[in-house]
Short mmCIF file of C-alpha atoms in Angstrom, two decimals:
data_model
loop_
_atom_site.label_atom_id
_atom_site.label_comp_id
_atom_site.label_asym_id
_atom_site.label_seq_id
_atom_site.Cartn_x
_atom_site.Cartn_y
_atom_site.Cartn_z
CA MET G 1 17.73 -10.85 -42.33
CA LYS G 2 18.18 -7.14 -41.67
CA THR G 3 16.03 -5.67 -38.89
CA SER G 4 15.27 -2.09 -37.93
CA LYS G 5 16.29 -1.22 -34.41
CA ASN G 6 13.49 -0.22 -32.00
CA ILE G 7 14.10 3.50 -31.41
CA SER G 8 12.96 3.23 -27.78
CA SER G 9 15.98 1.08 -26.87
CA PRO G 10 18.80 3.28 -25.47
CA ILE G 11 21.47 0.56 -25.67
CA LYS G 12 23.03 -0.94 -28.79
CA GLY G 13 23.24 -4.65 -29.44
CA MET G 14 20.05 -5.51 -27.65
CA PRO G 15 18.86 -9.15 -27.67
CA ASN G 16 16.37 -9.97 -30.42
CA ALA G 17 15.08 -12.92 -32.44
CA PRO G 18 14.53 -11.76 -36.06
CA GLU G 19 13.72 -15.24 -37.41
CA ALA G 20 11.09 -15.84 -34.69
CA GLU G 21 9.50 -12.43 -35.32
CA GLN G 22 9.35 -13.08 -39.07
CA ALA G 23 7.93 -16.56 -38.50
CA LEU G 24 5.28 -15.28 -36.12
CA ILE G 25 4.06 -12.48 -38.41
CA GLY G 26 4.26 -14.82 -41.42
CA ALA G 27 1.93 -17.24 -39.62
CA LEU G 28 -0.52 -14.43 -38.87
CA LEU G 29 -0.58 -13.33 -42.50
CA GLY G 30 -0.45 -16.76 -44.10
CA PHE G 31 -3.19 -18.45 -42.09
CA GLY G 32 -5.85 -15.73 -41.88
CA GLY G 33 -4.73 -14.39 -38.51
CA GLY G 34 -7.71 -15.34 -36.35
CA LYS G 35 -6.78 -18.70 -34.83
CA VAL G 36 -3.07 -17.86 -34.66
CA PHE G 37 -3.80 -14.52 -33.01
CA ASP G 38 -6.05 -16.16 -30.40
CA ALA G 39 -3.26 -18.62 -29.58
CA ILE G 40 -0.46 -16.07 -29.14
CA SER G 41 -2.24 -12.90 -27.92
CA PRO G 42 -2.11 -13.88 -24.19
CA ASP G 43 1.72 -13.83 -24.42
CA VAL G 44 2.53 -11.20 -27.05
CA ASN G 45 1.74 -7.55 -27.69
CA LYS G 46 3.03 -5.11 -30.31
CA GLU G 47 5.65 -3.60 -27.96
CA MET G 48 7.48 -6.93 -27.77
CA PHE G 49 8.72 -6.86 -31.37
CA TYR G 50 12.26 -5.56 -31.83
CA ASP G 51 11.68 -4.80 -35.52
CA SER G 52 9.18 -1.92 -35.66
CA ARG G 53 7.88 -3.16 -39.04
CA TYR G 54 6.68 -6.43 -37.50
CA SER G 55 5.25 -4.46 -34.61
CA GLY G 56 3.24 -2.38 -37.11
CA ILE G 57 1.91 -5.46 -38.91
CA TYR G 58 0.92 -7.05 -35.59
CA GLU G 59 -0.96 -3.86 -34.64
CA ALA G 60 -2.79 -3.90 -37.97
CA VAL G 61 -3.81 -7.56 -37.52
CA GLN G 62 -4.97 -6.81 -33.97
CA ASN G 63 -7.12 -3.91 -35.20
CA LEU G 64 -8.68 -5.99 -37.99
CA ILE G 65 -9.56 -8.83 -35.62
CA ALA G 66 -11.12 -6.35 -33.21
CA LYS G 67 -13.28 -5.10 -36.11
CA ASN G 68 -14.12 -8.70 -37.11
CA LYS G 69 -12.50 -8.19 -40.52
CA PRO G 70 -10.33 -10.60 -42.57
CA CYS G 71 -6.54 -10.47 -42.10
CA ASP G 72 -5.42 -11.07 -45.70
CA ILE G 73 -2.56 -9.11 -47.27
CA VAL G 74 -4.89 -6.54 -48.89
CA SER G 75 -6.73 -5.81 -45.65
CA VAL G 76 -3.52 -5.62 -43.61
CA THR G 77 -1.90 -3.29 -46.14
CA SER G 78 -4.99 -1.06 -46.08
CA GLU G 79 -4.97 -0.97 -42.27
CA ILE G 80 -1.27 -0.11 -42.18
CA ARG G 81 -1.94 2.74 -44.60
CA SER G 82 -4.70 4.04 -42.30
CA LEU G 83 -2.22 3.91 -39.40
CA GLY G 84 0.12 6.19 -41.40
CA LYS G 85 2.91 3.58 -41.53
CA ILE G 86 2.85 2.56 -45.18
CA GLU G 87 6.22 4.22 -45.94
CA GLU G 88 7.89 2.36 -43.08
CA ILE G 89 6.11 -0.91 -43.92
CA PRO G 90 5.65 -0.96 -47.71
CA PRO G 91 3.38 -3.50 -49.48
CA HIS G 92 6.31 -5.51 -50.86
CA PHE G 93 7.63 -6.10 -47.30
CA ILE G 94 4.20 -7.34 -46.18
CA ALA G 95 3.94 -9.66 -49.17
CA ASP G 96 7.49 -10.94 -48.70
CA THR G 97 6.83 -11.72 -45.03
CA SER G 98 3.60 -13.50 -45.89
CA SER G 99 5.21 -15.61 -48.59
CA HIS G 100 7.46 -17.47 -46.18
CA GLY G 101 4.52 -19.73 -45.27
CA TYR G 102 5.63 -20.79 -41.79
CA ASP G 103 3.75 -23.62 -40.11
CA SER G 104 1.20 -22.08 -37.74
CA SER G 105 1.59 -25.00 -35.28
CA HIS G 106 4.87 -23.45 -34.13
CA ALA G 107 3.40 -19.97 -33.62
CA VAL G 108 3.15 -20.24 -29.83
CA GLU G 109 6.76 -21.42 -29.63
CA HIS G 110 7.90 -18.49 -31.77
CA ALA G 111 5.78 -16.10 -29.67
CA LEU G 112 7.55 -17.23 -26.50
CA MET G 113 10.93 -16.64 -28.16
CA VAL G 114 9.87 -13.09 -29.08
CA LYS G 115 8.65 -12.51 -25.52
CA GLN G 116 11.89 -13.88 -24.04
CA LYS G 117 14.04 -11.46 -26.02
CA TYR G 118 11.71 -8.56 -25.15
CA LEU G 119 12.04 -9.28 -21.43
CA GLN G 120 15.82 -9.50 -21.77
CA ARG G 121 15.89 -6.06 -23.42
CA LYS G 122 13.63 -4.52 -20.77
CA ALA G 123 15.78 -5.98 -17.96
CA ILE G 124 18.90 -4.47 -19.54
CA GLU G 125 17.19 -1.09 -19.99
CA LEU G 126 15.96 -1.12 -16.40
CA SER G 127 19.44 -1.87 -15.04
CA HIS G 128 20.85 0.91 -17.24
CA ILE G 129 18.30 3.43 -15.91
CA LEU G 130 18.91 2.30 -12.31
CA GLN G 131 22.63 2.78 -12.73
CA GLN G 132 22.21 6.30 -14.16
CA GLN G 133 19.79 7.37 -11.42
CA ALA G 134 21.93 5.86 -8.67
CA TYR G 135 24.82 8.08 -9.82
CA ASP G 136 22.57 11.18 -9.83
CA ASP G 137 22.88 12.99 -6.47
CA THR G 138 19.70 14.99 -7.19
CA GLU G 139 17.62 11.81 -7.17
CA ASP G 140 16.23 10.50 -3.88
CA ILE G 141 17.58 6.95 -3.48
CA GLY G 142 14.29 5.80 -1.93
CA ASP G 143 12.40 6.90 -5.04
CA VAL G 144 15.05 5.34 -7.29
CA LEU G 145 14.74 1.95 -5.59
CA PHE G 146 10.97 2.21 -5.47
CA LYS G 147 10.77 2.85 -9.22
CA ALA G 148 13.22 0.01 -9.87
CA GLY G 149 11.06 -2.30 -7.78
CA ASN G 150 7.99 -1.29 -9.77
CA GLY G 151 9.87 -1.97 -13.00
CA LEU G 152 10.91 -5.44 -11.86
CA GLU G 153 7.37 -6.26 -10.76
CA GLN G 154 6.06 -5.19 -14.17
CA LEU G 155 8.59 -7.46 -15.87
CA GLN G 156 7.51 -10.33 -13.64
CA GLN G 157 3.89 -9.62 -14.55
CA ASP G 158 4.80 -9.61 -18.25
CA LEU G 159 6.61 -12.92 -17.77
CA ILE G 160 3.62 -14.56 -16.09
CA GLY G 161 1.06 -12.93 -18.35
CA LYS G 162 -2.08 -11.04 -17.51
CA ASP G 163 -4.69 -12.75 -15.39
CA GLU G 164 -7.97 -13.33 -17.12
CA ALA G 165 -10.85 -11.17 -15.98
CA GLN G 166 -13.10 -12.90 -13.48
CA SER G 167 -16.62 -13.66 -14.58
CA PHE G 168 -19.42 -12.22 -12.46
CA LYS G 169 -20.36 -15.80 -11.58
CA ASP G 170 -16.87 -16.45 -10.13
CA ILE G 171 -16.95 -13.15 -8.24
CA ALA G 172 -20.38 -14.02 -6.81
CA VAL G 173 -19.16 -17.42 -5.58
CA SER G 174 -16.10 -15.85 -3.96
CA ALA G 175 -18.14 -13.09 -2.32
CA MET G 176 -20.69 -15.54 -0.91
CA LYS G 177 -17.93 -17.68 0.56
CA GLY G 178 -16.57 -14.56 2.22
CA ILE G 179 -19.98 -13.72 3.68
CA GLU G 180 -20.39 -17.27 4.99
CA ARG G 181 -16.93 -17.11 6.57
CA LYS G 182 -17.84 -13.87 8.33
CA MET G 183 -21.10 -15.38 9.52
CA GLY G 184 -19.17 -18.27 11.05
CA LEU G 185 -16.76 -15.91 12.78
CA PHE G 186 -19.61 -13.76 14.07
CA ALA G 187 -21.57 -16.76 15.35
CA SER G 188 -18.50 -18.02 17.19
CA GLY G 189 -17.98 -14.60 18.75
CA LYS G 190 -14.75 -13.97 16.81
CA GLN G 191 -13.79 -10.62 15.33
CA THR G 192 -14.25 -10.51 11.53
CA GLY G 193 -11.51 -7.90 11.02
CA ILE G 194 -8.30 -7.10 12.89
CA THR G 195 -9.25 -6.09 16.41
CA THR G 196 -8.87 -2.45 17.41
CA GLY G 197 -8.47 -3.37 21.06
CA LEU G 198 -11.64 -1.46 21.92
CA GLN G 199 -14.85 -3.48 21.78
CA ASP G 200 -17.03 -0.42 21.25
CA LEU G 201 -14.89 0.58 18.27
CA ASN G 202 -14.96 -3.00 16.94
CA ASN G 203 -18.76 -2.88 17.10
CA ARG G 204 -18.73 0.26 14.95
CA THR G 205 -16.11 -0.82 12.43
CA SER G 206 -16.01 -4.66 12.59
CA GLY G 207 -12.25 -4.21 13.03
CA TRP G 208 -9.58 -2.99 10.64
CA ARG G 209 -9.91 -4.27 7.07
CA GLY G 210 -7.31 -5.07 4.45
CA GLY G 211 -7.07 -2.41 1.76
CA GLU G 212 -8.42 0.35 4.01
CA LEU G 213 -6.69 3.63 4.82
CA VAL G 214 -7.63 4.84 8.29
CA VAL G 215 -6.61 8.39 9.20
CA LEU G 216 -6.24 8.96 12.94
CA ALA G 217 -6.03 12.70 13.49
CA ALA G 218 -5.75 15.03 16.48
CA ARG G 219 -4.14 18.16 17.82
CA PRO G 220 -0.72 17.75 19.52
CA ALA G 221 -0.72 16.10 22.99
CA MET G 222 -4.20 14.69 22.42
CA GLY G 223 -3.01 11.09 22.56
CA LYS G 224 -2.97 9.87 18.96
CA THR G 225 0.37 8.07 19.42
CA ALA G 226 -0.95 6.38 22.57
CA ILE G 227 -4.08 5.28 20.71
CA SER G 228 -2.04 4.01 17.77
CA LEU G 229 0.20 1.99 20.12
CA HIS G 230 -2.93 0.46 21.62
CA PHE G 231 -4.07 -0.50 18.12
CA THR G 232 -0.59 -1.88 17.38
CA LYS G 233 -0.39 -4.03 20.50
CA SER G 234 -3.96 -5.31 20.14
CA ALA G 235 -3.43 -6.41 16.52
CA ALA G 236 -0.09 -8.03 17.35
CA LYS G 237 -1.69 -9.98 20.21
CA GLN G 238 -4.13 -11.31 17.61
CA GLY G 239 -1.11 -12.60 15.68
CA ILE G 240 -1.15 -9.86 13.03
CA PRO G 241 2.38 -8.64 12.16
CA VAL G 242 2.42 -4.84 12.50
CA VAL G 243 4.94 -2.46 10.93
CA VAL G 244 5.28 0.88 12.72
CA PHE G 245 6.98 3.87 11.10
CA SER G 246 7.74 6.25 13.95
CA LEU G 247 9.03 9.56 12.66
CA GLU G 248 8.65 11.39 15.98
CA MET G 249 9.81 8.93 18.64
CA ASP G 250 12.71 6.47 18.61
CA SER G 251 12.11 2.74 18.99
CA ASN G 252 13.36 2.57 22.58
CA SER G 253 10.94 5.31 23.65
CA LEU G 254 8.07 3.50 21.97
CA PHE G 255 9.02 0.25 23.68
CA GLU G 256 9.14 2.01 27.04
CA ARG G 257 5.62 3.28 26.44
CA LEU G 258 4.51 -0.25 25.63
CA ILE G 259 6.17 -1.50 28.83
CA ALA G 260 4.33 1.18 30.80
CA SER G 261 1.07 0.00 29.22
CA GLU G 262 1.70 -3.58 30.35
CA SER G 263 3.17 -2.92 33.79
CA ASN G 264 2.32 -0.78 36.80
CA VAL G 265 5.45 1.34 36.50
CA HIS G 266 5.02 5.06 35.83
CA PRO G 267 6.55 6.25 32.52
CA ASN G 268 8.56 8.93 34.32
CA LYS G 269 10.29 6.22 36.35
CA LEU G 270 11.22 4.43 33.14
CA LYS G 271 12.74 7.65 31.85
CA SER G 272 14.63 8.58 35.04
CA GLY G 273 15.68 5.08 36.09
CA ASP G 274 14.26 5.58 39.61
CA ILE G 275 13.06 1.97 39.77
CA ASN G 276 13.11 -0.44 42.70
CA GLN G 277 13.59 -4.20 42.43
CA GLU G 278 9.88 -4.99 42.63
CA GLU G 279 9.17 -2.57 39.77
CA LEU G 280 12.08 -4.02 37.79
CA GLN G 281 10.54 -7.49 38.08
CA ASP G 282 7.23 -6.03 36.90
CA ILE G 283 9.03 -4.54 33.89
CA TYR G 284 10.78 -7.82 33.05
CA HIS G 285 7.50 -9.65 33.34
CA ALA G 286 5.75 -7.18 31.00
CA ALA G 287 8.60 -7.14 28.48
CA GLY G 288 9.26 -10.87 28.54
CA ASN G 289 5.84 -12.43 28.89
CA THR G 290 3.87 -10.07 26.66
CA LEU G 291 5.92 -7.82 24.43
CA TYR G 292 8.97 -9.89 23.54
CA ASN G 293 7.20 -12.27 21.17
CA LEU G 294 4.74 -9.81 19.63
CA PRO G 295 5.14 -9.57 15.81
CA ILE G 296 5.89 -5.82 15.75
CA SER G 297 8.55 -4.13 13.59
CA ILE G 298 9.50 -0.51 14.31
CA ASP G 299 11.33 1.77 11.87
CA ASP G 300 12.33 5.00 13.61
CA ASN G 301 14.25 6.56 10.73
CA ALA G 302 13.21 10.22 11.01
CA SER G 303 14.06 11.20 7.42
CA ILE G 304 12.11 8.61 5.44
CA ASN G 305 9.87 9.35 2.46
CA MET G 306 6.93 7.50 0.95
CA GLY G 307 9.10 5.60 -1.51
CA TYR G 308 11.08 4.17 1.39
CA ILE G 309 7.93 3.32 3.37
CA ARG G 310 6.36 1.54 0.42
CA SER G 311 9.55 -0.43 -0.34
CA ILE G 312 9.91 -1.59 3.28
CA CYS G 313 6.24 -2.57 3.48
CA ARG G 314 6.47 -4.59 0.28
CA LEU G 315 9.68 -6.31 1.42
CA LEU G 316 8.23 -7.25 4.82
CA HIS G 317 4.93 -8.29 3.25
CA ARG G 318 6.73 -10.78 1.00
CA GLN G 319 8.33 -12.18 4.17
CA GLY G 320 4.96 -12.47 5.90
CA LYS G 321 5.85 -9.70 8.36
CA CYS G 322 3.41 -6.98 7.31
CA GLY G 323 -0.27 -7.49 8.09
CA MET G 324 -0.95 -3.92 9.22
CA VAL G 325 0.89 -0.60 8.93
CA ILE G 326 1.04 2.36 11.34
CA ILE G 327 2.61 5.65 10.18
CA ASP G 328 3.23 8.29 12.88
CA TYR G 329 2.76 10.81 11.36
CA LEU G 330 1.98 12.22 7.90
CA GLN G 331 3.33 15.75 8.26
CA LEU G 332 6.77 14.46 9.31
CA ILE G 333 7.33 12.34 6.20
CA ALA G 334 10.16 13.78 4.13
CA GLU G 335 9.32 15.31 0.76
CA SER G 336 10.72 13.64 -2.35
CA SER G 337 9.88 16.20 -5.02
CA ASN G 338 13.03 18.31 -4.64
CA GLY G 339 10.88 21.42 -4.17
CA GLN G 340 8.93 20.92 -7.40
CA ARG G 341 5.58 20.72 -5.55
CA ASN G 342 4.10 22.93 -2.86
CA ARG G 343 3.38 21.50 0.57
CA GLU G 344 -0.31 20.84 -0.10
CA GLN G 345 0.51 18.98 -3.30
CA GLU G 346 3.17 16.95 -1.50
CA ILE G 347 0.81 16.01 1.34
CA SER G 348 -1.81 15.02 -1.23
CA ARG G 349 0.66 12.79 -3.03
CA MET G 350 1.79 11.11 0.20
CA SER G 351 -1.79 10.57 1.31
CA ARG G 352 -2.59 8.93 -2.01
CA GLU G 353 0.47 6.66 -1.78
CA THR G 354 -0.57 5.38 1.66
CA LYS G 355 -3.90 4.35 0.14
CA ILE G 356 -2.02 2.60 -2.67
CA ILE G 357 0.02 0.66 -0.08
CA ALA G 358 -3.19 -0.47 1.64
CA LYS G 359 -4.75 -1.67 -1.63
CA GLU G 360 -1.62 -3.16 -3.13
CA LEU G 361 -0.76 -5.25 -0.05
CA ASN G 362 -4.38 -5.70 1.10
CA VAL G 363 -3.53 -4.58 4.64
CA PRO G 364 -5.02 -1.82 6.80
CA VAL G 365 -2.88 1.31 6.98
CA ILE G 366 -3.41 3.63 9.94
CA LEU G 367 -2.02 7.05 9.10
CA LEU G 368 -1.65 9.55 11.92
CA SER G 369 -2.12 13.21 11.03
CA GLN G 370 -2.11 16.60 12.68
CA LEU G 371 -5.14 18.89 12.77
CA ASN G 372 -4.92 22.62 12.19
CA ARG G 373 -5.44 25.26 14.88
CA GLU G 374 -9.06 25.94 13.99
CA VAL G 375 -10.05 23.25 16.51
CA ASP G 376 -8.69 25.34 19.39
CA LYS G 377 -10.80 28.34 18.36
CA ARG G 378 -14.02 26.34 18.59
CA GLN G 379 -15.94 26.48 21.86
CA ASP G 380 -16.47 22.73 22.24
CA LYS G 381 -12.98 21.99 20.78
CA LYS G 382 -14.41 19.11 18.77
CA PRO G 383 -12.64 18.50 15.46
CA ILE G 384 -14.39 18.31 12.10
CA LEU G 385 -13.20 17.10 8.68
CA ALA G 386 -12.30 20.63 7.60
CA ASP G 387 -9.63 20.66 10.33
CA LEU G 388 -7.45 18.10 8.56
CA ARG G 389 -4.20 19.95 8.14
CA GLU G 390 -2.82 21.09 4.77
CA SER G 391 -4.88 19.00 2.37
CA GLY G 392 -8.43 17.96 1.63
CA ALA G 393 -6.97 14.99 -0.24
CA ILE G 394 -6.45 13.24 3.10
CA GLU G 395 -10.21 13.12 3.60
CA GLN G 396 -10.74 12.03 0.00
CA ASP G 397 -8.25 9.14 0.15
CA ALA G 398 -9.26 7.86 3.59
CA ASP G 399 -11.77 5.05 4.01
CA MET G 400 -12.16 6.12 7.62
CA VAL G 401 -11.28 9.32 9.48
CA ILE G 402 -11.15 9.11 13.27
CA PHE G 403 -10.49 12.10 15.53
CA VAL G 404 -9.07 11.78 19.04
CA HIS G 405 -10.78 14.23 21.40
CA ARG G 406 -10.17 14.65 25.13
CA PRO G 407 -12.33 17.44 26.63
CA GLU G 408 -10.37 17.24 29.88
CA TYR G 409 -7.26 18.49 28.08
CA TYR G 410 -9.05 21.77 27.37
CA GLY G 411 -10.39 22.06 30.93
CA ILE G 412 -13.89 21.02 29.86
CA SER G 413 -15.44 18.93 32.65
CA LEU G 414 -18.08 16.29 31.99
CA LYS G 415 -20.37 14.65 34.51
CA ASP G 416 -22.03 11.27 34.54
CA SER G 417 -25.72 10.58 35.22
CA SER G 418 -25.03 10.72 38.98
CA GLY G 419 -23.47 14.15 38.74
CA HIS G 420 -19.91 12.94 39.33
CA GLU G 421 -17.13 14.45 37.24
CA ILE G 422 -15.74 12.02 34.66
CA GLU G 423 -11.96 11.71 34.72
CA ASN G 424 -9.61 10.35 32.05
CA TYR G 425 -12.37 10.42 29.47
CA GLY G 426 -11.82 10.44 25.71
CA GLU G 427 -13.73 10.20 22.47
CA LEU G 428 -12.93 8.65 19.11
CA ILE G 429 -15.04 10.57 16.63
CA ILE G 430 -15.61 8.62 13.41
CA ALA G 431 -16.15 11.54 11.04
CA LYS G 432 -15.95 9.52 7.83
CA HIS G 433 -16.62 5.82 7.25
CA ARG G 434 -16.80 4.77 3.62
CA ASN G 435 -18.08 1.30 4.44
CA GLY G 436 -20.11 1.95 7.57
CA GLU G 437 -21.71 4.50 9.84
CA VAL G 438 -20.14 7.52 11.47
CA GLY G 439 -20.48 8.32 15.16
CA MET G 440 -18.60 8.59 18.43
CA VAL G 441 -16.93 5.93 20.59
CA LYS G 442 -16.10 6.70 24.23
CA PHE G 443 -12.93 5.41 25.85
CA LYS G 444 -11.13 5.69 29.17
CA HIS G 445 -7.43 5.89 29.90
CA ASN G 446 -5.12 6.08 32.87
CA GLY G 447 -3.51 9.36 33.89
CA THR G 448 -0.38 8.79 31.81
CA LEU G 449 -2.23 7.79 28.64
CA THR G 450 -0.37 4.48 28.56
CA LYS G 451 -3.42 2.28 29.12
CA ILE G 452 -6.47 2.64 26.87
CA PHE G 453 -9.69 0.70 27.48
CA ASP G 454 -13.41 0.71 26.78
CA TYR G 455 -15.44 3.34 28.59
CA ASP G 456 -17.48 0.86 30.62
CA MET G 457 -14.49 -1.25 31.71
CA ARG G 458 -13.52 -1.11 35.36
CA GLY G 459 -10.01 -2.36 34.88
CA TYR G 460 -7.51 -3.79 32.46
CA VAL G 461 -6.84 -7.52 32.67
CA ASP G 462 -4.71 -9.42 30.19
CA VAL G 463 -3.64 -12.98 30.96
CA VAL G 464 -0.58 -14.18 29.08
CA PRO G 465 1.50 -17.37 29.31
CA ASP G 466 4.62 -17.33 31.43
CA ASN G 467 7.39 -17.58 28.82
CA ASN G 468 9.75 -14.81 29.90
CA PRO G 469 13.01 -15.00 27.89
CA PHE G 470 14.92 -12.63 30.19
#
């Protein structure tokens, strides 16, 4: 039987099953459509037909069933005419297809054959597009691979079929189980979300949540990287695999900062190498007993874009190595629009994509961001949401916006209730919290900003097993 080639296919000789398509449409027309359509509709849609005439008839049947109308030849012909396709699919073709009288019991089998050939064609088209884009030097390879990954995932979804919508009853049962689980965790004193490493912040937020985008913003030298490393280490100690994208510092420098946070060695000594044997043992102990086995991955590629970040996160997530993401920081992410968007539009797009990563993988994403200079002009130097640099979309996309503020950095002295000056004092200002309250959390740090702890703590104690691999 002669078939008309689908005009959307860019490659000749594409796989197709003309007999299966004819049999499937013949069953729809010859047996009233309703029961056959209900049986095959979870697996087939109009785009899956290679012959556009069968695709048009399927669309007409689908429309009639949606209107609760009969699917006889007269009704289908009338519907095709209303779709403006009667010249392409004339009445004699509809009647001829209907007259074949295929057994409806084989309709599902024929539908799967049609679907198989459709997926073969789409896989060929995708590989053809990937090849063309890979040869194009104007295309960013990260974006090319990201789009290819999306295409493959869509094909896999088409292969599996769409999940049925959950009933409200099922959703209610699932939600109540979640509430009961949280109650059990709370009663046992366990954190319901991923720990932040600061109890006061945990009390405010209940920990980091999957699907949430948390923006951690500050002016330069305020300590946002130090805070993010504290979050990273705390989550990893809880057994959560953390992926860190460090666009400003290399991986060795980050590891040295983590060593400084776990040992009593000054960061400057780690940089200069002016270390005695006792300090070296302290370093080995910190690196081996605490840091070595932490599930942390660091990518310090300084020229990455959002397509690359999303691809790496998805790859690691499939391997069970991505339970939380840290990106340091937004304004350093490379653009991927080849100059077609202005900076504000590009920042907006990247902000939106970080939120998509959080939702798609159901992991918390902590996105570091710079604040504009308006903060420095303010007398109290406290940041507000309007200070988010370059785009209001950051605020819109974020589930939580936290500012790092250290008055001491600006020479602003604070005193406690006894009149003593407070040293190494900082504030985490929760300026936006979509699922909770806003407010301020105090914290303390050591002079080098390598150790972060709750404001009312008198020290930093962390007992770990002695399993040094060095």
